[in-house]
């Protein structure tokens, strides 16, 4: 083989010191079988029989059929791995035989050997085929790339590590040593979850026990306390852990080190009396400020929203317009239907559903039109209700439950504070029987309920948690008073809207949600009406422009009209006295002056002659045009008078409707007043 001219190039590469895989890669690129170099180089070459392309190999026919059916390449590779076939062959050239593929691609019939090393992997995306003019094709033909020297020892040391066999539980027991603490007492799943939570705290278990015993809220956050409260030891776990620490040989420290992290935490909490109750009190202290602020904000919002609805004049007048228009709609025609005196709050959601016969205008849109024509200030009624827009997210029942839960937790804190004060000052007589560990673990506290208020306040002031309890009791009492006030205001609001009695089951968020929905529907209807009005104005303007253009075209096409001469006055037809005197003086001069005889007969033609006024057809035409002008002016005056009369009638109609609405509102108010007087008399 080493003397074969066909393989001389590759033998030289081996002599230079290039690794065998690099030389085999070069042979694969040249279309030769790289496995030849794995044999004896002193023996002749044994040519392998002609190999078929990979896509025609019977061992891979099944997978190429899957590709033809349109299955993704990833799904085909998963099927090959499930069948125990190397899926890397699909990344190569399917027209090349399997023997000519890369050396790391094994035959499907050859079983993979278990790799005893784990290697660093570079997670990149490979390209199956590249163009001949790409950089990758140029690198494949570059011989310098094949001569790159790599220190195999350094490479192996950096990116390869031997897989160490993990000893079994039996082996670890025989050896007597363990790399990790084993769960001894509690449930393994609970222990593992607790260890994960405790690892995030980054503090010792003794420090945790001290924080819980002192109920110190400055060392831990609410999330941390809430995470560990679930892994407080139960009565059963307390007994089991105590039994484990007392049983067997060996010291307590050795036994403690064999416990898992969660069990070590439980051992630390066992040393704290009433640890579970103190941990709950610690969580309550951490959450109290945020809870009291949130509840107070919700209560004040409900109270303010009730005041806004009760005091809004715009909303009341808007409801009056809705009632008036609704009565006109329902009582129209020959039927003898009585007018409604009120409507329910839920009816506001139906105003946007009733439509006119044009299938476009809704009842609410018509109400908007009526409001615009009568009192535009009512259109902005939602400006009087800024808090109502946010109050529909408040659930009153949930607020009451949170307040009651806060009072319950505060009572526990109060009892715990009294118990600590009793233990420190030893004021109260202790029970005759000796206290056991179970008594220390229980949540039952021995508190003298017969003490006076002064004694209780004195005890609470003697401890830090007691001072907190006094301040919290004051704040919770004030909040309870505000809750009662808000509840009374909401009841009055229901009565104001006529929803009392059998209809008093409406919740706070439900009422506010109805008002907000009505406000949004009203604004949407207002936008639609404004768009319709703007479109109507644009159409009228367009029509006026079209008419003016037509008139201008007619004027340009018609012949010009001559201007009428000024009318002659009656005094202008009478002779002027100055002219008469001038003519008499001229005649007198002519009589005294002898006539001059011209020797030229043509001069008689140049003598002045008297001018005669124009008499004929032109005077008649001017009089006719004057009469037409007078007629047009008369018609314009009549049209202006008619328009003024229509405007006067429209104004009187609007005033009558306004008076009718005011009279209707007055009657409703009078009826309410009479009903109120009747109820008071009863």
Tab-separated table of C-alpha atoms in Angstrom, residues 125-347:
chain	number	residue	atom	x	y	z
A	125	UNK	CA	-25.841	24.825	12.787
A	126	UNK	CA	-24.120	22.944	9.980
A	127	UNK	CA	-24.676	23.337	6.241
A	128	UNK	CA	-25.323	20.234	4.154
A	129	UNK	CA	-24.140	21.430	0.757
A	130	UNK	CA	-22.105	24.490	-0.208
A	131	UNK	CA	-21.503	26.231	-3.518
A	132	UNK	CA	-18.225	25.800	-5.337
A	133	UNK	CA	-17.538	29.540	-5.150
A	134	UNK	CA	-18.157	29.813	-1.410
A	135	UNK	CA	-15.557	30.302	1.270
A	136	UNK	CA	-16.107	26.758	2.507
A	137	UNK	CA	-15.198	25.252	-0.854
A	138	UNK	CA	-12.047	27.378	-0.932
A	139	UNK	CA	-11.094	26.194	2.542
A	140	UNK	CA	-11.631	22.561	1.532
A	141	UNK	CA	-9.030	22.933	-1.223
A	142	UNK	CA	-6.578	24.813	0.970
A	143	UNK	CA	-3.768	22.432	1.980
A	144	UNK	CA	-2.577	24.766	4.729
A	145	UNK	CA	-5.773	24.074	6.651
A	146	UNK	CA	-4.835	20.379	6.714
A	147	UNK	CA	-1.384	21.113	8.071
A	148	UNK	CA	-2.556	23.014	11.147
A	149	UNK	CA	-0.823	21.590	14.205
A	150	UNK	CA	-2.984	20.866	17.253
A	151	UNK	CA	-1.599	19.686	20.574
A	152	UNK	CA	-3.705	16.608	21.174
A	153	UNK	CA	-2.687	16.394	24.833
A	154	UNK	CA	-3.706	19.973	25.508
A	155	UNK	CA	-6.896	19.566	23.474
A	156	UNK	CA	-7.856	16.422	25.376
A	157	UNK	CA	-7.094	18.029	28.714
A	158	UNK	CA	-9.252	21.062	27.938
A	159	UNK	CA	-12.269	19.568	26.179
A	160	UNK	CA	-12.442	15.927	27.310
A	161	UNK	CA	-13.069	14.341	30.703
A	162	UNK	CA	-13.486	10.749	31.782
A	163	UNK	CA	-16.927	9.697	32.986
A	164	UNK	CA	-16.624	8.473	36.550
A	165	UNK	CA	-18.944	5.693	37.629
A	166	UNK	CA	-21.321	6.764	40.407
A	167	UNK	CA	-21.240	4.395	43.368
A	168	UNK	CA	-24.505	2.714	44.227
A	169	UNK	CA	-26.272	3.059	47.521
A	170	UNK	CA	-24.969	-0.336	48.637
A	171	UNK	CA	-21.389	0.598	47.742
A	172	UNK	CA	-21.690	3.875	49.600
A	173	UNK	CA	-23.073	2.060	52.603
A	174	UNK	CA	-20.218	-0.455	52.550
A	175	UNK	CA	-17.605	2.247	52.261
A	176	UNK	CA	-19.120	4.051	55.238
A	177	UNK	CA	-18.835	7.499	53.596
A	178	UNK	CA	-21.342	9.536	51.611
A	179	UNK	CA	-20.825	12.584	49.383
A	180	UNK	CA	-24.204	14.042	50.342
A	181	UNK	CA	-26.492	13.989	53.341
A	182	UNK	CA	-29.221	11.369	53.193
A	183	UNK	CA	-32.821	12.019	54.193
A	184	UNK	CA	-33.330	10.294	57.527
A	185	UNK	CA	-36.786	11.179	58.831
A	186	UNK	CA	-39.131	13.270	56.680
A	187	UNK	CA	-40.562	12.618	53.227
A	188	UNK	CA	-37.794	12.783	50.564
A	189	UNK	CA	-39.816	14.916	48.165
A	190	UNK	CA	-40.698	17.406	50.909
A	191	UNK	CA	-37.070	17.470	52.015
A	192	UNK	CA	-35.777	18.200	48.503
A	193	UNK	CA	-38.285	20.998	47.893
A	194	UNK	CA	-37.540	22.519	51.265
A	195	UNK	CA	-33.811	22.396	50.599
A	196	UNK	CA	-34.280	24.346	47.367
A	197	UNK	CA	-36.280	27.060	49.154
A	198	UNK	CA	-33.883	27.289	52.084
A	199	UNK	CA	-30.847	27.564	49.816
A	200	UNK	CA	-32.138	30.908	48.539
A	201	UNK	CA	-32.150	32.537	51.980
A	202	UNK	CA	-28.349	32.527	52.382
A	203	UNK	CA	-28.412	32.559	56.193
A	204	UNK	CA	-27.785	30.028	58.902
A	205	UNK	CA	-30.604	28.120	60.537
A	206	UNK	CA	-29.652	29.482	63.963
A	207	UNK	CA	-30.097	33.022	62.628
A	208	UNK	CA	-33.496	32.039	61.235
A	209	UNK	CA	-34.509	30.648	64.618
A	210	UNK	CA	-33.428	33.869	66.358
A	211	UNK	CA	-35.370	36.018	63.868
A	212	UNK	CA	-38.514	33.928	64.331
A	213	UNK	CA	-38.196	33.876	68.125
A	214	UNK	CA	-37.861	37.674	68.275
A	215	UNK	CA	-40.433	38.272	65.494
A	216	UNK	CA	-37.899	40.608	63.888
A	217	UNK	CA	-39.275	41.920	60.586
A	218	UNK	CA	-36.066	43.743	59.622
A	219	UNK	CA	-34.043	40.644	58.692
A	220	UNK	CA	-36.342	38.830	56.269
A	221	UNK	CA	-38.811	39.730	53.542
A	222	UNK	CA	-42.419	38.636	53.247
A	223	UNK	CA	-41.614	36.344	50.305
A	224	UNK	CA	-38.872	34.591	52.276
A	225	UNK	CA	-41.123	34.032	55.283
A	226	UNK	CA	-43.951	32.830	53.074
A	227	UNK	CA	-41.560	30.352	51.428
A	228	UNK	CA	-40.362	28.681	54.632
A	229	UNK	CA	-43.676	28.673	56.503
A	230	UNK	CA	-44.734	25.626	54.494
A	231	UNK	CA	-41.737	23.648	55.773
A	232	UNK	CA	-42.265	24.243	59.463
A	233	UNK	CA	-42.180	20.862	61.253
A	234	UNK	CA	-45.479	19.213	62.050
A	235	UNK	CA	-46.173	17.422	65.329
A	236	UNK	CA	-45.317	14.076	63.745
A	237	UNK	CA	-42.081	15.394	62.267
A	238	UNK	CA	-41.137	16.959	65.613
A	239	UNK	CA	-41.536	13.631	67.392
A	240	UNK	CA	-39.622	11.754	64.694
A	241	UNK	CA	-36.730	14.218	64.691
A	242	UNK	CA	-36.481	14.192	68.484
A	243	UNK	CA	-36.495	10.393	68.484
A	244	UNK	CA	-33.768	10.310	65.838
A	245	UNK	CA	-31.541	12.730	67.749
A	246	UNK	CA	-31.905	10.701	70.973
A	247	UNK	CA	-31.591	7.210	69.471
A	248	UNK	CA	-28.474	5.229	68.576
A	249	UNK	CA	-24.879	5.881	69.307
A	250	UNK	CA	-22.841	8.864	68.307
A	251	UNK	CA	-22.905	12.519	69.205
A	252	UNK	CA	-25.609	15.012	68.384
A	253	UNK	CA	-23.329	16.900	66.021
A	254	UNK	CA	-22.606	13.768	64.003
A	255	UNK	CA	-26.300	12.959	63.732
A	256	UNK	CA	-27.099	16.546	62.854
A	257	UNK	CA	-24.594	16.515	59.970
A	258	UNK	CA	-26.236	13.411	58.496
A	259	UNK	CA	-29.551	15.210	58.165
A	260	UNK	CA	-30.589	16.988	54.988
A	261	UNK	CA	-30.905	20.785	54.853
A	262	UNK	CA	-34.652	20.828	55.394
A	263	UNK	CA	-34.339	18.569	58.459
A	264	UNK	CA	-31.620	20.810	59.889
A	265	UNK	CA	-33.990	23.766	59.511
A	266	UNK	CA	-36.713	21.828	61.323
A	267	UNK	CA	-34.325	20.967	64.181
A	268	UNK	CA	-33.554	24.696	64.555
A	269	UNK	CA	-37.252	25.601	64.583
A	270	UNK	CA	-38.013	22.967	67.246
A	271	UNK	CA	-35.944	24.975	69.706
A	272	UNK	CA	-38.269	27.993	69.282
A	273	UNK	CA	-41.436	27.938	71.369
A	274	UNK	CA	-44.636	28.570	69.409
A	275	UNK	CA	-42.464	28.767	66.291
A	276	UNK	CA	-45.347	28.331	63.861
A	277	UNK	CA	-47.418	31.047	65.534
A	278	UNK	CA	-44.453	33.407	65.698
A	279	UNK	CA	-43.673	32.819	62.045
A	280	UNK	CA	-47.265	33.710	61.144
A	281	UNK	CA	-47.015	36.806	63.326
A	282	UNK	CA	-43.792	37.751	61.549
A	283	UNK	CA	-45.494	37.377	58.165
A	284	UNK	CA	-48.419	39.480	59.414
A	285	UNK	CA	-46.064	42.268	60.531
A	286	UNK	CA	-44.354	42.289	57.154
A	287	UNK	CA	-47.626	42.399	55.213
A	288	UNK	CA	-49.656	44.617	57.540
A	289	UNK	CA	-48.627	48.007	56.138
A	290	UNK	CA	-49.356	47.060	52.515
A	291	UNK	CA	-52.646	45.334	53.379
A	292	UNK	CA	-53.976	48.203	55.495
A	293	UNK	CA	-53.078	50.732	52.801
A	294	UNK	CA	-54.739	48.721	50.029
A	295	UNK	CA	-57.909	48.186	52.049
A	296	UNK	CA	-58.075	51.841	53.080
A	297	UNK	CA	-57.647	52.933	49.461
A	298	UNK	CA	-60.487	50.659	48.333
A	299	UNK	CA	-62.794	51.779	51.139
A	300	UNK	CA	-62.152	55.473	50.488
A	301	UNK	CA	-62.665	54.935	46.758
A	302	UNK	CA	-66.064	53.323	47.336
A	303	UNK	CA	-67.067	56.091	49.726
A	304	UNK	CA	-66.004	58.852	47.329
A	305	UNK	CA	-67.664	57.147	44.353
A	306	UNK	CA	-70.957	56.979	46.255
A	307	UNK	CA	-70.717	60.704	47.013
A	308	UNK	CA	-69.995	61.531	43.363
A	309	UNK	CA	-73.031	59.612	42.125
A	310	UNK	CA	-75.316	61.091	44.770
A	311	UNK	CA	-74.210	64.689	44.214
A	312	UNK	CA	-73.929	64.724	40.403
A	313	UNK	CA	-76.536	67.165	39.061
A	314	UNK	CA	-75.602	66.407	35.457
A	315	UNK	CA	-76.244	62.688	35.907
A	316	UNK	CA	-79.604	63.394	37.566
A	317	UNK	CA	-80.728	65.688	34.730
A	318	UNK	CA	-79.485	63.206	32.138
A	319	UNK	CA	-81.567	60.478	33.768
A	320	UNK	CA	-84.529	62.870	33.588
A	321	UNK	CA	-84.056	63.321	29.831
A	322	UNK	CA	-83.781	59.548	29.350
A	323	UNK	CA	-86.979	59.069	31.352
A	324	UNK	CA	-88.819	61.792	29.394
A	325	UNK	CA	-87.780	60.526	25.954
A	326	UNK	CA	-88.445	56.934	26.984
A	327	UNK	CA	-91.965	57.807	28.150
A	328	UNK	CA	-92.661	59.594	24.863
A	329	UNK	CA	-91.515	56.519	23.016
A	330	UNK	CA	-93.474	54.000	25.087
A	331	UNK	CA	-96.680	56.020	25.521
A	332	UNK	CA	-97.003	57.135	21.875
A	333	UNK	CA	-100.062	56.027	19.890
A	334	UNK	CA	-103.692	55.414	20.838
A	335	UNK	CA	-102.834	53.054	23.738
A	336	UNK	CA	-103.560	54.161	27.304
A	337	UNK	CA	-100.129	53.398	28.731
A	338	UNK	CA	-99.142	55.268	31.835
A	339	UNK	CA	-95.872	57.129	31.999
A	340	UNK	CA	-93.106	55.535	34.035
A	341	UNK	CA	-91.850	57.484	37.047
A	342	UNK	CA	-88.460	55.759	37.217
A	343	UNK	CA	-86.341	53.028	35.646
A	344	UNK	CA	-83.825	50.562	37.056
A	345	UNK	CA	-80.078	50.989	36.816
A	346	UNK	CA	-79.821	47.827	34.715
A	347	UNK	CA	-82.000	49.545	32.098
